[in-house]
Amino acid sequence: MTKLIVQGEMGGEFELATGKHRIGRSPHSHIQINHPSVSQIHCELSVDPLAVIVSDLGSTNGTFIDGQPITKAELMNGQVLHVGHVAVILQRDIYDVVVPDLPEAVPDRATELADGTPCCFHHETLAAQMRCMTCSRLFCGACVQGIGVVGGRRHYLCPVCHNHCAPYEWEGRNGGRRWLGGLVTSIKKMTVRFLKPPRAEERPGRRG
């Protein structure tokens, strides 16, 4: 709510709705101040939700804000407006406006390599090899952590939601099937050969 409070013996309170309000000694003024120093139509207040603007309308004794003469100026909450010799104070309800913190904009993420191969969620230059079965994100082999299970198969965990990942198979644009996945780390079995030592060749006997 916006109010204009007139001080002194001419005291009174006037509520200011959005719009224009003329102040003067004339009974046709929106806000009548019957004082000899106030002109018939002295000044005008333009009120909107954000500001109150005061315009002097050619008054005889002038219009002042905090002692400074004005022709047109903004009247702030709590400032003293002098209409001639009459002091008037603007009173506005102050509301705290809370602006929520907005998340930072996330730049567009590449989803495939130049040849159309789907890329890793974390590494835009590496082909996807594994797919999370829960969040459906694609990852390269370096991103997915494998854990061994005693007596069972090796399991791979999604680095985002920590659920199960499986090898990712992609069908190329030409319809041909390409395997980009397989296992993140190929487990190679090494065979140790035990070679028998060669037989010692018999030396030729000496002739007597």
Short mmCIF file of C-alpha atoms in Angstrom, two decimals:
data_model
loop_
_atom_site.label_atom_id
_atom_site.label_comp_id
_atom_site.label_asym_id
_atom_site.label_seq_id
_atom_site.Cartn_x
_atom_site.Cartn_y
_atom_site.Cartn_z
CA MET A 1 0.00 0.00 0.00
CA THR A 2 1.19 3.52 -0.85
CA LYS A 3 0.25 6.48 1.37
CA LEU A 4 0.89 10.20 1.39
CA ILE A 5 1.03 11.61 4.93
CA VAL A 6 0.52 15.38 5.24
CA GLN A 7 2.33 16.92 8.24
CA GLY A 8 1.34 19.81 10.54
CA GLU A 9 -2.07 21.39 11.04
CA MET A 10 -3.05 20.34 7.51
CA GLY A 11 -2.34 16.74 8.51
CA GLY A 12 -4.04 13.76 6.98
CA GLU A 13 -3.39 10.47 5.17
CA PHE A 14 -4.21 9.75 1.54
CA GLU A 15 -4.00 6.32 -0.07
CA LEU A 16 -2.46 6.39 -3.53
CA ALA A 17 -3.73 3.88 -6.08
CA THR A 18 -1.86 3.21 -9.31
CA GLY A 19 -2.32 6.19 -11.63
CA LYS A 20 -2.00 10.00 -11.51
CA HIS A 21 -2.88 12.18 -8.50
CA ARG A 22 -2.87 16.00 -8.56
CA ILE A 23 -2.10 17.97 -5.40
CA GLY A 24 -3.32 21.56 -4.95
CA ARG A 25 -5.50 24.04 -3.12
CA SER A 26 -8.34 23.61 -5.61
CA PRO A 27 -11.29 21.44 -4.50
CA HIS A 28 -10.96 19.70 -7.88
CA SER A 29 -7.52 18.34 -6.91
CA HIS A 30 -7.25 14.65 -6.07
CA ILE A 31 -5.44 15.62 -2.85
CA GLN A 32 -6.56 19.01 -1.56
CA ILE A 33 -4.20 20.96 0.72
CA ASN A 34 -5.87 24.23 1.63
CA HIS A 35 -2.79 26.31 2.47
CA PRO A 36 -1.84 29.78 1.11
CA SER A 37 1.61 28.56 -0.07
CA VAL A 38 0.05 25.80 -2.19
CA SER A 39 -1.01 26.66 -5.75
CA GLN A 40 -4.47 25.75 -7.08
CA ILE A 41 -2.92 22.87 -9.08
CA HIS A 42 0.54 22.56 -7.55
CA CYS A 43 2.08 19.21 -8.59
CA GLU A 44 1.23 15.73 -9.80
CA LEU A 45 2.16 12.26 -8.52
CA SER A 46 2.43 9.40 -11.00
CA VAL A 47 2.17 6.11 -9.09
CA ASP A 48 2.97 2.61 -10.35
CA PRO A 49 4.01 -0.59 -8.53
CA LEU A 50 7.72 0.25 -8.90
CA ALA A 51 8.00 4.02 -8.39
CA VAL A 52 6.34 7.35 -7.56
CA ILE A 53 7.26 10.25 -9.85
CA VAL A 54 6.59 13.88 -8.82
CA SER A 55 6.12 16.60 -11.46
CA ASP A 56 5.81 20.31 -10.60
CA LEU A 57 2.97 21.92 -12.58
CA GLY A 58 4.30 25.49 -12.64
CA SER A 59 3.57 26.23 -8.97
CA THR A 60 4.28 29.66 -7.44
CA ASN A 61 6.28 28.49 -4.41
CA GLY A 62 7.90 25.40 -5.94
CA THR A 63 8.09 21.68 -5.18
CA PHE A 64 10.98 20.19 -3.17
CA ILE A 65 12.24 16.70 -2.25
CA ASP A 66 14.39 16.62 0.90
CA GLY A 67 14.96 20.37 0.51
CA GLN A 68 16.04 20.23 -3.16
CA PRO A 69 13.86 21.99 -5.78
CA ILE A 70 12.64 19.67 -8.52
CA THR A 71 10.75 19.89 -11.79
CA LYS A 72 10.36 16.13 -12.15
CA ALA A 73 11.92 13.47 -9.95
CA GLU A 74 11.31 10.14 -8.22
CA LEU A 75 9.98 10.30 -4.66
CA MET A 76 11.44 7.47 -2.58
CA ASN A 77 9.90 5.76 0.42
CA GLY A 78 10.32 7.95 3.55
CA GLN A 79 11.46 11.07 1.68
CA VAL A 80 9.92 14.46 2.54
CA LEU A 81 8.06 16.26 -0.24
CA HIS A 82 7.44 19.98 0.29
CA VAL A 83 4.41 21.32 -1.57
CA GLY A 84 4.92 25.03 -1.02
CA HIS A 85 5.48 25.23 2.75
CA VAL A 86 3.61 22.02 3.57
CA ALA A 87 5.64 18.87 4.30
CA VAL A 88 4.37 15.56 2.94
CA ILE A 89 5.96 12.12 3.51
CA LEU A 90 5.65 9.12 1.20
CA GLN A 91 5.05 5.78 2.90
CA ARG A 92 5.16 2.52 0.93
CA ASP A 93 4.99 -1.05 2.15
CA ILE A 94 8.31 -2.78 1.46
CA TYR A 95 8.31 -6.42 0.40
CA ASP A 96 11.35 -8.66 0.27
CA VAL A 97 11.61 -10.22 -3.15
CA VAL A 98 13.42 -13.55 -3.07
CA VAL A 99 14.92 -14.63 -6.38
CA PRO A 100 15.58 -18.39 -6.40
CA ASP A 101 18.99 -19.67 -7.43
CA LEU A 102 18.64 -21.09 -10.91
CA PRO A 103 20.79 -24.01 -12.01
CA GLU A 104 23.57 -23.17 -14.38
CA ALA A 105 22.84 -23.89 -18.00
CA VAL A 106 24.37 -27.17 -19.11
CA PRO A 107 26.05 -26.91 -22.53
CA ASP A 108 24.85 -29.26 -25.25
CA ARG A 109 26.59 -32.60 -24.94
CA ALA A 110 27.84 -34.44 -28.02
CA THR A 111 26.09 -37.80 -28.49
CA GLU A 112 28.09 -39.31 -31.33
CA LEU A 113 31.43 -39.29 -33.09
CA ALA A 114 32.02 -37.86 -36.57
CA ASP A 115 31.23 -41.22 -38.20
CA GLY A 116 27.94 -41.56 -36.32
CA THR A 117 29.20 -43.94 -33.66
CA PRO A 118 27.57 -43.20 -30.26
CA CYS A 119 30.13 -41.72 -27.88
CA CYS A 120 30.82 -42.06 -24.17
CA PHE A 121 28.71 -39.94 -21.78
CA HIS A 122 31.88 -38.59 -20.13
CA HIS A 123 34.34 -38.68 -23.04
CA GLU A 124 33.03 -37.15 -26.26
CA THR A 125 35.95 -38.45 -28.33
CA LEU A 126 35.64 -42.12 -27.30
CA ALA A 127 33.18 -44.68 -28.65
CA ALA A 128 30.59 -46.15 -26.30
CA GLN A 129 31.26 -49.73 -25.21
CA MET A 130 28.92 -50.27 -22.26
CA ARG A 131 25.30 -49.32 -21.55
CA CYS A 132 23.66 -48.92 -18.14
CA MET A 133 20.55 -51.10 -17.93
CA THR A 134 18.89 -48.59 -15.54
CA CYS A 135 19.67 -45.03 -16.70
CA SER A 136 20.50 -46.06 -20.33
CA ARG A 137 23.65 -43.91 -20.46
CA LEU A 138 26.52 -45.04 -22.66
CA PHE A 139 30.13 -45.24 -21.49
CA CYS A 140 33.56 -46.16 -22.76
CA GLY A 141 35.56 -48.96 -21.18
CA ALA A 142 37.61 -46.57 -19.03
CA CYS A 143 34.49 -45.24 -17.26
CA VAL A 144 32.93 -48.53 -16.16
CA GLN A 145 34.26 -50.32 -13.10
CA GLY A 146 34.25 -54.10 -13.12
CA ILE A 147 33.87 -56.20 -9.98
CA GLY A 148 34.58 -59.89 -9.68
CA VAL A 149 31.99 -62.27 -8.25
CA VAL A 150 33.21 -65.49 -6.71
CA GLY A 151 31.86 -68.43 -8.65
CA GLY A 152 30.08 -66.22 -11.16
CA ARG A 153 30.48 -63.77 -13.98
CA ARG A 154 32.20 -60.41 -13.80
CA HIS A 155 29.82 -57.47 -13.25
CA TYR A 156 30.23 -53.88 -14.43
CA LEU A 157 28.83 -50.86 -12.57
CA CYS A 158 27.45 -47.60 -14.01
CA PRO A 159 29.59 -44.62 -12.84
CA VAL A 160 26.42 -42.46 -12.54
CA CYS A 161 23.71 -44.58 -10.89
CA HIS A 162 25.91 -47.57 -9.87
CA ASN A 163 23.61 -50.15 -11.44
CA HIS A 164 24.46 -52.96 -13.83
CA CYS A 165 26.06 -52.23 -17.21
CA ALA A 166 26.11 -54.57 -20.19
CA PRO A 167 28.13 -54.61 -23.43
CA TYR A 168 26.63 -52.16 -25.92
CA GLU A 169 25.79 -53.24 -29.46
CA TRP A 170 25.11 -50.58 -32.11
CA GLU A 171 23.68 -51.04 -35.58
CA GLY A 172 25.43 -48.67 -37.96
CA ARG A 173 23.67 -46.21 -40.24
CA ASN A 174 24.09 -48.56 -43.19
CA GLY A 175 22.24 -51.31 -41.34
CA GLY A 176 25.35 -53.36 -40.66
CA ARG A 177 25.78 -54.52 -37.08
CA ARG A 178 28.88 -53.29 -35.29
CA TRP A 179 30.12 -54.47 -31.95
CA LEU A 180 31.49 -51.52 -30.04
CA GLY A 181 31.39 -53.18 -26.74
CA GLY A 182 32.46 -56.52 -25.62
CA LEU A 183 33.94 -56.51 -22.20
CA VAL A 184 35.63 -53.41 -20.81
CA THR A 185 38.77 -55.34 -20.03
CA SER A 186 39.46 -58.50 -21.97
CA ILE A 187 40.69 -61.24 -19.68
CA LYS A 188 43.44 -63.03 -21.48
CA LYS A 189 44.41 -66.50 -20.45
CA MET A 190 48.03 -67.32 -20.66
CA THR A 191 49.11 -70.93 -21.18
CA VAL A 192 52.35 -71.97 -19.62
CA ARG A 193 54.08 -74.64 -21.53
CA PHE A 194 56.38 -76.95 -19.74
CA LEU A 195 58.95 -78.11 -22.21
CA LYS A 196 60.89 -81.23 -21.56
CA PRO A 197 64.64 -80.67 -21.57
CA PRO A 198 66.28 -81.99 -24.76
CA ARG A 199 68.07 -85.31 -24.58
CA ALA A 200 71.75 -85.07 -24.21
CA GLU A 201 73.37 -86.32 -27.35
CA GLU A 202 75.89 -89.03 -26.81
CA ARG A 203 79.41 -88.10 -27.69
CA PRO A 204 81.08 -90.32 -30.26
CA GLY A 205 83.38 -92.88 -28.66
CA ARG A 206 87.09 -92.55 -28.98
CA ARG A 207 88.87 -95.02 -31.14
CA GLY A 208 91.54 -97.04 -29.42
#
